[in-house]
mmCIF file with all atom_site columns, C-alpha atoms in Angstrom:
data_model
loop_
_atom_site.group_PDB
_atom_site.id
_atom_site.type_symbol
_atom_site.label_atom_id
_atom_site.label_alt_id
_atom_site.label_comp_id
_atom_site.label_asym_id
_atom_site.label_entity_id
_atom_site.label_seq_id
_atom_site.pdbx_PDB_ins_code
_atom_site.Cartn_x
_atom_site.Cartn_y
_atom_site.Cartn_z
_atom_site.occupancy
_atom_site.B_iso_or_equiv
_atom_site.pdbx_formal_charge
_atom_site.auth_seq_id
_atom_site.auth_comp_id
_atom_site.auth_asym_id
_atom_site.auth_atom_id
_atom_site.pdbx_PDB_model_num
ATOM 1   C CA . MET A 1 1   ? -63.221 185.619 0.990   1.00 0.00 ? 847  MET A CA 1
ATOM 2   C CA . ARG A 1 2   ? -61.307 182.546 2.084   1.00 0.00 ? 848  ARG A CA 1
ATOM 3   C CA . ALA A 1 3   ? -63.409 182.293 5.272   1.00 0.00 ? 849  ALA A CA 1
ATOM 4   C CA . ILE A 1 4   ? -66.660 182.355 3.273   1.00 0.00 ? 850  ILE A CA 1
ATOM 5   C CA . ARG A 1 5   ? -65.386 179.565 1.032   1.00 0.00 ? 851  ARG A CA 1
ATOM 6   C CA . THR A 1 6   ? -64.334 177.555 4.090   1.00 0.00 ? 852  THR A CA 1
ATOM 7   C CA . ALA A 1 7   ? -67.722 178.057 5.769   1.00 0.00 ? 853  ALA A CA 1
ATOM 8   C CA . SER A 1 8   ? -69.532 177.129 2.558   1.00 0.00 ? 854  SER A CA 1
ATOM 9   C CA . ALA A 1 9   ? -67.470 173.969 2.183   1.00 0.00 ? 855  ALA A CA 1
ATOM 10  C CA . ALA A 1 10  ? -68.151 173.009 5.807   1.00 0.00 ? 856  ALA A CA 1
ATOM 11  C CA . LEU A 1 11  ? -71.884 173.592 5.342   1.00 0.00 ? 857  LEU A CA 1
ATOM 12  C CA . LEU A 1 12  ? -71.956 171.500 2.170   1.00 0.00 ? 858  LEU A CA 1
ATOM 13  C CA . ALA A 1 13  ? -70.067 168.679 3.882   1.00 0.00 ? 859  ALA A CA 1
ATOM 14  C CA . THR A 1 14  ? -72.493 168.757 6.832   1.00 0.00 ? 860  THR A CA 1
ATOM 15  C CA . ALA A 1 15  ? -75.492 168.689 4.500   1.00 0.00 ? 861  ALA A CA 1
ATOM 16  C CA . ALA A 1 16  ? -74.021 165.789 2.508   1.00 0.00 ? 862  ALA A CA 1
ATOM 17  C CA . VAL A 1 17  ? -73.481 163.745 5.675   1.00 0.00 ? 863  VAL A CA 1
ATOM 18  C CA . ALA A 1 18  ? -76.987 164.533 6.958   1.00 0.00 ? 864  ALA A CA 1
ATOM 19  C CA . LEU A 1 19  ? -78.635 163.618 3.671   1.00 0.00 ? 865  LEU A CA 1
ATOM 20  C CA . SER A 1 20  ? -76.662 160.394 3.231   1.00 0.00 ? 866  SER A CA 1
ATOM 21  C CA . ALA A 1 21  ? -77.466 159.018 6.703   1.00 0.00 ? 867  ALA A CA 1
ATOM 22  C CA . PRO A 1 22  ? -80.931 157.628 5.777   1.00 0.00 ? 868  PRO A CA 1
ATOM 23  C CA . ALA A 1 23  ? -79.427 155.819 2.775   1.00 0.00 ? 869  ALA A CA 1
ATOM 24  C CA . ALA A 1 24  ? -76.961 154.026 5.015   1.00 0.00 ? 870  ALA A CA 1
ATOM 25  C CA . LEU A 1 25  ? -79.830 152.739 7.116   1.00 0.00 ? 871  LEU A CA 1
ATOM 26  C CA . ALA A 1 26  ? -81.615 151.358 4.033   1.00 0.00 ? 872  ALA A CA 1
ATOM 27  C CA . ALA A 1 27  ? -79.146 148.522 3.464   1.00 0.00 ? 873  ALA A CA 1
ATOM 28  C CA . PRO A 1 28  ? -80.619 145.239 2.254   1.00 0.00 ? 874  PRO A CA 1
ATOM 29  C CA . ALA A 1 29  ? -82.201 143.279 5.074   1.00 0.00 ? 875  ALA A CA 1
ATOM 30  C CA . GLU A 1 30  ? -84.166 140.127 5.504   1.00 0.00 ? 876  GLU A CA 1
ATOM 31  C CA . ASP A 1 31  ? -87.962 140.080 5.646   1.00 0.00 ? 877  ASP A CA 1
ATOM 32  C CA . GLY A 1 32  ? -88.176 137.582 8.514   1.00 0.00 ? 878  GLY A CA 1
ATOM 33  C CA . THR A 1 33  ? -88.411 134.525 6.251   1.00 0.00 ? 879  THR A CA 1
ATOM 34  C CA . GLY A 1 34  ? -84.724 134.415 5.309   1.00 0.00 ? 880  GLY A CA 1
ATOM 35  C CA . ARG A 1 35  ? -85.263 136.159 1.960   1.00 0.00 ? 881  ARG A CA 1
ATOM 36  C CA . ASN A 1 36  ? -83.521 139.379 1.076   1.00 0.00 ? 882  ASN A CA 1
ATOM 37  C CA . VAL A 1 37  ? -85.404 142.618 0.706   1.00 0.00 ? 883  VAL A CA 1
ATOM 38  C CA . THR A 1 38  ? -84.148 144.185 -2.526  1.00 0.00 ? 884  THR A CA 1
ATOM 39  C CA . SER A 1 39  ? -84.917 147.137 -4.770  1.00 0.00 ? 885  SER A CA 1
ATOM 40  C CA . PHE A 1 40  ? -86.348 144.702 -7.325  1.00 0.00 ? 886  PHE A CA 1
ATOM 41  C CA . GLY A 1 41  ? -88.992 141.998 -6.966  1.00 0.00 ? 887  GLY A CA 1
ATOM 42  C CA . PHE A 1 42  ? -88.426 138.291 -7.604  1.00 0.00 ? 888  PHE A CA 1
ATOM 43  C CA . SER A 1 43  ? -90.233 135.008 -7.067  1.00 0.00 ? 889  SER A CA 1
ATOM 44  C CA . VAL A 1 44  ? -90.111 131.242 -7.572  1.00 0.00 ? 890  VAL A CA 1
ATOM 45  C CA . THR A 1 45  ? -93.406 129.413 -8.213  1.00 0.00 ? 891  THR A CA 1
ATOM 46  C CA . PRO A 1 46  ? -94.157 126.895 -6.836  1.00 0.00 ? 892  PRO A CA 1
ATOM 47  C CA . ARG A 1 47  ? -91.957 127.120 -3.743  1.00 0.00 ? 893  ARG A CA 1
ATOM 48  C CA . THR A 1 48  ? -92.158 123.348 -3.200  1.00 0.00 ? 894  THR A CA 1
ATOM 49  C CA . VAL A 1 49  ? -91.495 120.993 -6.127  1.00 0.00 ? 895  VAL A CA 1
ATOM 50  C CA . ALA A 1 50  ? -90.719 117.333 -6.751  1.00 0.00 ? 896  ALA A CA 1
ATOM 51  C CA . PRO A 1 51  ? -87.384 116.258 -8.252  1.00 0.00 ? 897  PRO A CA 1
ATOM 52  C CA . GLY A 1 52  ? -87.570 116.719 -12.028 1.00 0.00 ? 898  GLY A CA 1
ATOM 53  C CA . GLY A 1 53  ? -90.380 119.288 -11.663 1.00 0.00 ? 899  GLY A CA 1
ATOM 54  C CA . THR A 1 54  ? -90.475 122.718 -13.277 1.00 0.00 ? 900  THR A CA 1
ATOM 55  C CA . VAL A 1 55  ? -90.525 126.089 -11.519 1.00 0.00 ? 901  VAL A CA 1
ATOM 56  C CA . THR A 1 56  ? -91.375 129.513 -12.926 1.00 0.00 ? 902  THR A CA 1
ATOM 57  C CA . LEU A 1 57  ? -88.927 132.321 -12.155 1.00 0.00 ? 903  LEU A CA 1
ATOM 58  C CA . THR A 1 58  ? -89.993 135.967 -12.302 1.00 0.00 ? 904  THR A CA 1
ATOM 59  C CA . SER A 1 59  ? -88.342 139.301 -11.646 1.00 0.00 ? 905  SER A CA 1
ATOM 60  C CA . ASP A 1 60  ? -89.622 142.861 -11.935 1.00 0.00 ? 906  ASP A CA 1
ATOM 61  C CA . GLY A 1 61  ? -88.272 146.303 -11.250 1.00 0.00 ? 907  GLY A CA 1
ATOM 62  C CA . CYS A 1 62  ? -84.693 145.647 -12.384 1.00 0.00 ? 908  CYS A CA 1
ATOM 63  C CA . GLU A 1 63  ? -83.345 148.510 -14.507 1.00 0.00 ? 909  GLU A CA 1
ATOM 64  C CA . VAL A 1 64  ? -81.081 146.296 -16.623 1.00 0.00 ? 910  VAL A CA 1
ATOM 65  C CA . PRO A 1 65  ? -82.496 144.130 -19.411 1.00 0.00 ? 911  PRO A CA 1
ATOM 66  C CA . SER A 1 66  ? -81.513 140.810 -17.850 1.00 0.00 ? 912  SER A CA 1
ATOM 67  C CA . VAL A 1 67  ? -81.537 139.129 -14.437 1.00 0.00 ? 913  VAL A CA 1
ATOM 68  C CA . THR A 1 68  ? -79.421 136.028 -13.808 1.00 0.00 ? 914  THR A CA 1
ATOM 69  C CA . VAL A 1 69  ? -80.929 133.279 -11.638 1.00 0.00 ? 915  VAL A CA 1
ATOM 70  C CA . THR A 1 70  ? -78.625 130.637 -10.158 1.00 0.00 ? 916  THR A CA 1
ATOM 71  C CA . SER A 1 71  ? -79.086 127.634 -7.891  1.00 0.00 ? 917  SER A CA 1
ATOM 72  C CA . GLY A 1 72  ? -77.434 124.348 -7.060  1.00 0.00 ? 918  GLY A CA 1
ATOM 73  C CA . VAL A 1 73  ? -80.611 122.479 -8.026  1.00 0.00 ? 919  VAL A CA 1
ATOM 74  C CA . PHE A 1 74  ? -81.033 123.694 -11.653 1.00 0.00 ? 920  PHE A CA 1
ATOM 75  C CA . ASP A 1 75  ? -79.009 125.254 -14.467 1.00 0.00 ? 921  ASP A CA 1
ATOM 76  C CA . THR A 1 76  ? -78.469 129.022 -14.595 1.00 0.00 ? 922  THR A CA 1
ATOM 77  C CA . VAL A 1 77  ? -81.403 130.904 -16.157 1.00 0.00 ? 923  VAL A CA 1
ATOM 78  C CA . THR A 1 78  ? -81.338 134.428 -17.624 1.00 0.00 ? 924  THR A CA 1
ATOM 79  C CA . LEU A 1 79  ? -84.595 136.391 -17.424 1.00 0.00 ? 925  LEU A CA 1
ATOM 80  C CA . THR A 1 80  ? -84.712 138.942 -20.242 1.00 0.00 ? 926  THR A CA 1
ATOM 81  C CA . GLU A 1 81  ? -86.699 142.205 -20.367 1.00 0.00 ? 927  GLU A CA 1
ATOM 82  C CA . GLY A 1 82  ? -88.742 141.279 -17.280 1.00 0.00 ? 928  GLY A CA 1
ATOM 83  C CA . ARG A 1 83  ? -90.238 138.158 -18.878 1.00 0.00 ? 929  ARG A CA 1
ATOM 84  C CA . PRO A 1 84  ? -90.585 135.063 -16.698 1.00 0.00 ? 930  PRO A CA 1
ATOM 85  C CA . GLY A 1 85  ? -88.488 131.978 -17.299 1.00 0.00 ? 931  GLY A CA 1
ATOM 86  C CA . SER A 1 86  ? -88.610 128.377 -16.202 1.00 0.00 ? 932  SER A CA 1
ATOM 87  C CA . ALA A 1 87  ? -86.144 125.872 -14.824 1.00 0.00 ? 933  ALA A CA 1
ATOM 88  C CA . THR A 1 88  ? -86.282 122.114 -14.398 1.00 0.00 ? 934  THR A CA 1
ATOM 89  C CA . VAL A 1 89  ? -85.192 120.892 -10.981 1.00 0.00 ? 935  VAL A CA 1
ATOM 90  C CA . ASP A 1 90  ? -82.515 118.191 -11.117 1.00 0.00 ? 936  ASP A CA 1
ATOM 91  C CA . ALA A 1 91  ? -84.014 114.680 -11.017 1.00 0.00 ? 937  ALA A CA 1
ATOM 92  C CA . ASP A 1 92  ? -81.485 113.715 -8.347  1.00 0.00 ? 938  ASP A CA 1
ATOM 93  C CA . ALA A 1 93  ? -82.413 116.603 -6.016  1.00 0.00 ? 939  ALA A CA 1
ATOM 94  C CA . ARG A 1 94  ? -82.597 115.467 -2.408  1.00 0.00 ? 940  ARG A CA 1
ATOM 95  C CA . ILE A 1 95  ? -86.159 115.198 -1.058  1.00 0.00 ? 941  ILE A CA 1
ATOM 96  C CA . GLY A 1 96  ? -86.692 117.389 1.984   1.00 0.00 ? 942  GLY A CA 1
ATOM 97  C CA . ALA A 1 97  ? -83.784 119.693 1.138   1.00 0.00 ? 943  ALA A CA 1
ATOM 98  C CA . GLU A 1 98  ? -84.066 123.453 0.772   1.00 0.00 ? 944  GLU A CA 1
ATOM 99  C CA . TYR A 1 99  ? -82.007 124.996 -2.013  1.00 0.00 ? 945  TYR A CA 1
ATOM 100 C CA . GLU A 1 100 ? -81.062 128.657 -2.260  1.00 0.00 ? 946  GLU A CA 1
ATOM 101 C CA . ILE A 1 101 ? -82.192 130.475 -5.406  1.00 0.00 ? 947  ILE A CA 1
ATOM 102 C CA . ALA A 1 102 ? -80.236 133.680 -6.171  1.00 0.00 ? 948  ALA A CA 1
ATOM 103 C CA . PHE A 1 103 ? -81.476 136.488 -8.423  1.00 0.00 ? 949  PHE A CA 1
ATOM 104 C CA . ASP A 1 104 ? -78.781 138.935 -9.606  1.00 0.00 ? 950  ASP A CA 1
ATOM 105 C CA . CYS A 1 105 ? -79.854 142.381 -10.858 1.00 0.00 ? 951  CYS A CA 1
ATOM 106 C CA . LYS A 1 106 ? -76.812 144.483 -11.869 1.00 0.00 ? 952  LYS A CA 1
ATOM 107 C CA . GLY A 1 107 ? -74.802 143.184 -8.916  1.00 0.00 ? 953  GLY A CA 1
ATOM 108 C CA . GLU A 1 108 ? -77.612 143.379 -6.342  1.00 0.00 ? 954  GLU A CA 1
ATOM 109 C CA . ARG A 1 109 ? -78.394 139.877 -5.109  1.00 0.00 ? 955  ARG A CA 1
ATOM 110 C CA . GLY A 1 110 ? -81.712 138.661 -3.763  1.00 0.00 ? 956  GLY A CA 1
ATOM 111 C CA . THR A 1 111 ? -82.220 135.131 -2.461  1.00 0.00 ? 957  THR A CA 1
ATOM 112 C CA . THR A 1 112 ? -85.091 132.828 -1.600  1.00 0.00 ? 958  THR A CA 1
ATOM 113 C CA . THR A 1 113 ? -85.426 129.089 -1.065  1.00 0.00 ? 959  THR A CA 1
ATOM 114 C CA . LEU A 1 114 ? -86.961 126.184 -2.950  1.00 0.00 ? 960  LEU A CA 1
ATOM 115 C CA . THR A 1 115 ? -88.017 123.034 -1.089  1.00 0.00 ? 961  THR A CA 1
ATOM 116 C CA . VAL A 1 116 ? -87.847 119.622 -2.758  1.00 0.00 ? 962  VAL A CA 1
ATOM 117 C CA . ALA A 1 117 ? -90.679 117.307 -1.715  1.00 0.00 ? 963  ALA A CA 1
ATOM 118 C CA . PRO A 1 118 ? -92.052 113.948 -2.863  1.00 0.00 ? 964  PRO A CA 1
ATOM 119 C CA . ALA A 1 119 ? -94.295 114.106 -5.948  1.00 0.00 ? 965  ALA A CA 1
ATOM 120 C CA . HIS A 1 120 ? -97.490 113.364 -3.980  1.00 0.00 ? 966  HIS A CA 1
ATOM 121 C CA . THR A 1 121 ? -97.104 116.386 -1.648  1.00 0.00 ? 967  THR A CA 1
ATOM 122 C CA . THR A 1 122 ? -99.405 119.342 -2.265  1.00 0.00 ? 968  THR A CA 1
ATOM 123 C CA . PRO A 1 123 ? -97.270 122.488 -2.305  1.00 0.00 ? 969  PRO A CA 1
ATOM 124 C CA . PRO A 1 124 ? -98.239 125.410 -0.099  1.00 0.00 ? 970  PRO A CA 1
ATOM 125 C CA . ALA A 1 125 ? -99.455 128.645 -1.651  1.00 0.00 ? 971  ALA A CA 1
ATOM 126 C CA . PRO A 1 126 ? -96.574 130.565 -3.267  1.00 0.00 ? 972  PRO A CA 1
ATOM 127 C CA . LEU A 1 127 ? -95.048 133.405 -1.305  1.00 0.00 ? 973  LEU A CA 1
ATOM 128 C CA . THR A 1 128 ? -93.723 136.325 -3.289  1.00 0.00 ? 974  THR A CA 1
ATOM 129 C CA . PRO A 1 129 ? -91.123 138.555 -1.650  1.00 0.00 ? 975  PRO A CA 1
ATOM 130 C CA . HIS A 1 130 ? -92.074 142.190 -1.674  1.00 0.00 ? 976  HIS A CA 1
ATOM 131 C CA . LYS A 1 131 ? -89.896 144.861 -3.168  1.00 0.00 ? 977  LYS A CA 1
ATOM 132 C CA . GLY A 1 132 ? -87.636 146.620 -0.745  1.00 0.00 ? 978  GLY A CA 1
ATOM 133 C CA . VAL A 1 133 ? -88.343 149.856 1.012   1.00 0.00 ? 979  VAL A CA 1
ATOM 134 C CA . LYS A 1 134 ? -87.808 152.931 -1.108  1.00 0.00 ? 980  LYS A CA 1
ATOM 135 C CA . ALA A 1 135 ? -85.244 155.007 0.748   1.00 0.00 ? 981  ALA A CA 1
ATOM 136 C CA . GLY A 1 136 ? -85.742 158.733 0.971   1.00 0.00 ? 982  GLY A CA 1
ATOM 137 C CA . PHE A 1 137 ? -87.976 161.277 2.591   1.00 0.00 ? 983  PHE A CA 1
ATOM 138 C CA . GLY A 1 138 ? -91.578 160.702 3.536   1.00 0.00 ? 984  GLY A CA 1
ATOM 139 C CA . GLY A 1 139 ? -93.779 160.220 6.508   1.00 0.00 ? 985  GLY A CA 1
ATOM 140 C CA . SER A 1 140 ? -95.623 157.204 7.767   1.00 0.00 ? 986  SER A CA 1
ATOM 141 C CA . THR A 1 141 ? -98.813 158.552 6.206   1.00 0.00 ? 987  THR A CA 1
ATOM 142 C CA . GLY A 1 142 ? -97.652 157.555 2.745   1.00 0.00 ? 988  GLY A CA 1
ATOM 143 C CA . SER A 1 143 ? -97.445 161.133 1.495   1.00 0.00 ? 989  SER A CA 1
ATOM 144 C CA . ASP A 1 144 ? -94.488 162.430 -0.482  1.00 0.00 ? 990  ASP A CA 1
ATOM 145 C CA . ALA A 1 145 ? -94.247 165.600 1.666   1.00 0.00 ? 991  ALA A CA 1
ATOM 146 C CA . LEU A 1 146 ? -91.320 166.231 3.993   1.00 0.00 ? 992  LEU A CA 1
ATOM 147 C CA . GLY A 1 147 ? -91.892 165.468 7.668   1.00 0.00 ? 993  GLY A CA 1
ATOM 148 C CA . ALA A 1 148 ? -91.447 167.889 10.555  1.00 0.00 ? 994  ALA A CA 1
ATOM 149 C CA . ALA A 1 149 ? -87.973 166.540 11.405  1.00 0.00 ? 995  ALA A CA 1
ATOM 150 C CA . GLU A 1 150 ? -86.681 167.067 7.873   1.00 0.00 ? 996  GLU A CA 1
ATOM 151 C CA . LEU A 1 151 ? -88.135 170.595 7.693   1.00 0.00 ? 997  LEU A CA 1
ATOM 152 C CA . ALA A 1 152 ? -86.620 171.523 11.078  1.00 0.00 ? 998  ALA A CA 1
ATOM 153 C CA . ALA A 1 153 ? -83.198 170.157 10.083  1.00 0.00 ? 999  ALA A CA 1
ATOM 154 C CA . GLY A 1 154 ? -83.321 172.097 6.818   1.00 0.00 ? 1000 GLY A CA 1
ATOM 155 C CA . ALA A 1 155 ? -84.297 175.313 8.595   1.00 0.00 ? 1001 ALA A CA 1
ATOM 156 C CA . VAL A 1 156 ? -81.410 174.921 11.067  1.00 0.00 ? 1002 VAL A CA 1
ATOM 157 C CA . LEU A 1 157 ? -78.924 174.362 8.230   1.00 0.00 ? 1003 LEU A CA 1
ATOM 158 C CA . ILE A 1 158 ? -80.172 177.393 6.298   1.00 0.00 ? 1004 ILE A CA 1
ATOM 159 C CA . ALA A 1 159 ? -80.185 179.637 9.390   1.00 0.00 ? 1005 ALA A CA 1
ATOM 160 C CA . GLY A 1 160 ? -76.644 178.524 10.240  1.00 0.00 ? 1006 GLY A CA 1
ATOM 161 C CA . ALA A 1 161 ? -75.409 179.230 6.724   1.00 0.00 ? 1007 ALA A CA 1
ATOM 162 C CA . LEU A 1 162 ? -77.025 182.683 6.648   1.00 0.00 ? 1008 LEU A CA 1
ATOM 163 C CA . GLY A 1 163 ? -75.694 183.565 10.112  1.00 0.00 ? 1009 GLY A CA 1
ATOM 164 C CA . THR A 1 164 ? -72.188 182.481 9.167   1.00 0.00 ? 1010 THR A CA 1
ATOM 165 C CA . ALA A 1 165 ? -72.321 184.504 5.957   1.00 0.00 ? 1011 ALA A CA 1
ATOM 166 C CA . VAL A 1 166 ? -73.465 187.657 7.827   1.00 0.00 ? 1012 VAL A CA 1
ATOM 167 C CA . VAL A 1 167 ? -70.742 187.348 10.493  1.00 0.00 ? 1013 VAL A CA 1
ATOM 168 C CA . LEU A 1 168 ? -68.010 186.741 7.936   1.00 0.00 ? 1014 LEU A CA 1
ATOM 169 C CA . THR A 1 169 ? -69.210 189.596 5.717   1.00 0.00 ? 1015 THR A CA 1
ATOM 170 C CA . ARG A 1 170 ? -69.231 192.021 8.660   1.00 0.00 ? 1016 ARG A CA 1
ATOM 171 C CA . ARG A 1 171 ? -65.712 190.969 9.675   1.00 0.00 ? 1017 ARG A CA 1
ATOM 172 C CA . ARG A 1 172 ? -64.435 191.522 6.159   1.00 0.00 ? 1018 ARG A CA 1
ATOM 173 C CA . ALA A 1 173 ? -66.121 194.940 5.943   1.00 0.00 ? 1019 ALA A CA 1
ATOM 174 C CA . GLY A 1 174 ? -64.526 195.996 9.229   1.00 0.00 ? 1020 GLY A CA 1
ATOM 175 C CA . GLY A 1 175 ? -67.667 195.841 11.353  1.00 0.00 ? 1021 GLY A CA 1
ATOM 176 C CA . ARG A 1 176 ? -68.083 194.228 14.730  1.00 0.00 ? 1022 ARG A CA 1
ATOM 177 C CA . PRO A 1 177 ? -67.839 190.415 14.884  1.00 0.00 ? 1023 PRO A CA 1
#
């Protein structure tokens, strides 16, 4: 009986490692523009503003009721229940500088930048970072079905567990190994 428990524990440990591997690969990354890819969405509009101007801050997809937004160019803002908020850029903000804007959703931090420009500059169209990739199973076709690799790995694990159980049961019953 001890051998069956040991084999079961080993199988469970192997399955846990195999299933946790994709999650380790889904760590926050950058989207090529220096902004973090997060599990929640966030944006600053407009992305270019004059000193003393106002920006609109939005966040969606955060499971907690409030998101804290911080920057060195305006006071801390708390977005509540997914509603947008606004912030006034410091009047003494340096023209031409880029300031980091940080959105904090239950400890997960997403960042983007805000550029300070002279008042006569027309800002470019706002860019909104996309939500991060949803980690888990699925193919490139967008379906929720398991792919061939996942099905094959599952079949191998099940076959190994059944084979181990049969061998250990036969040994215990006095049969051939």
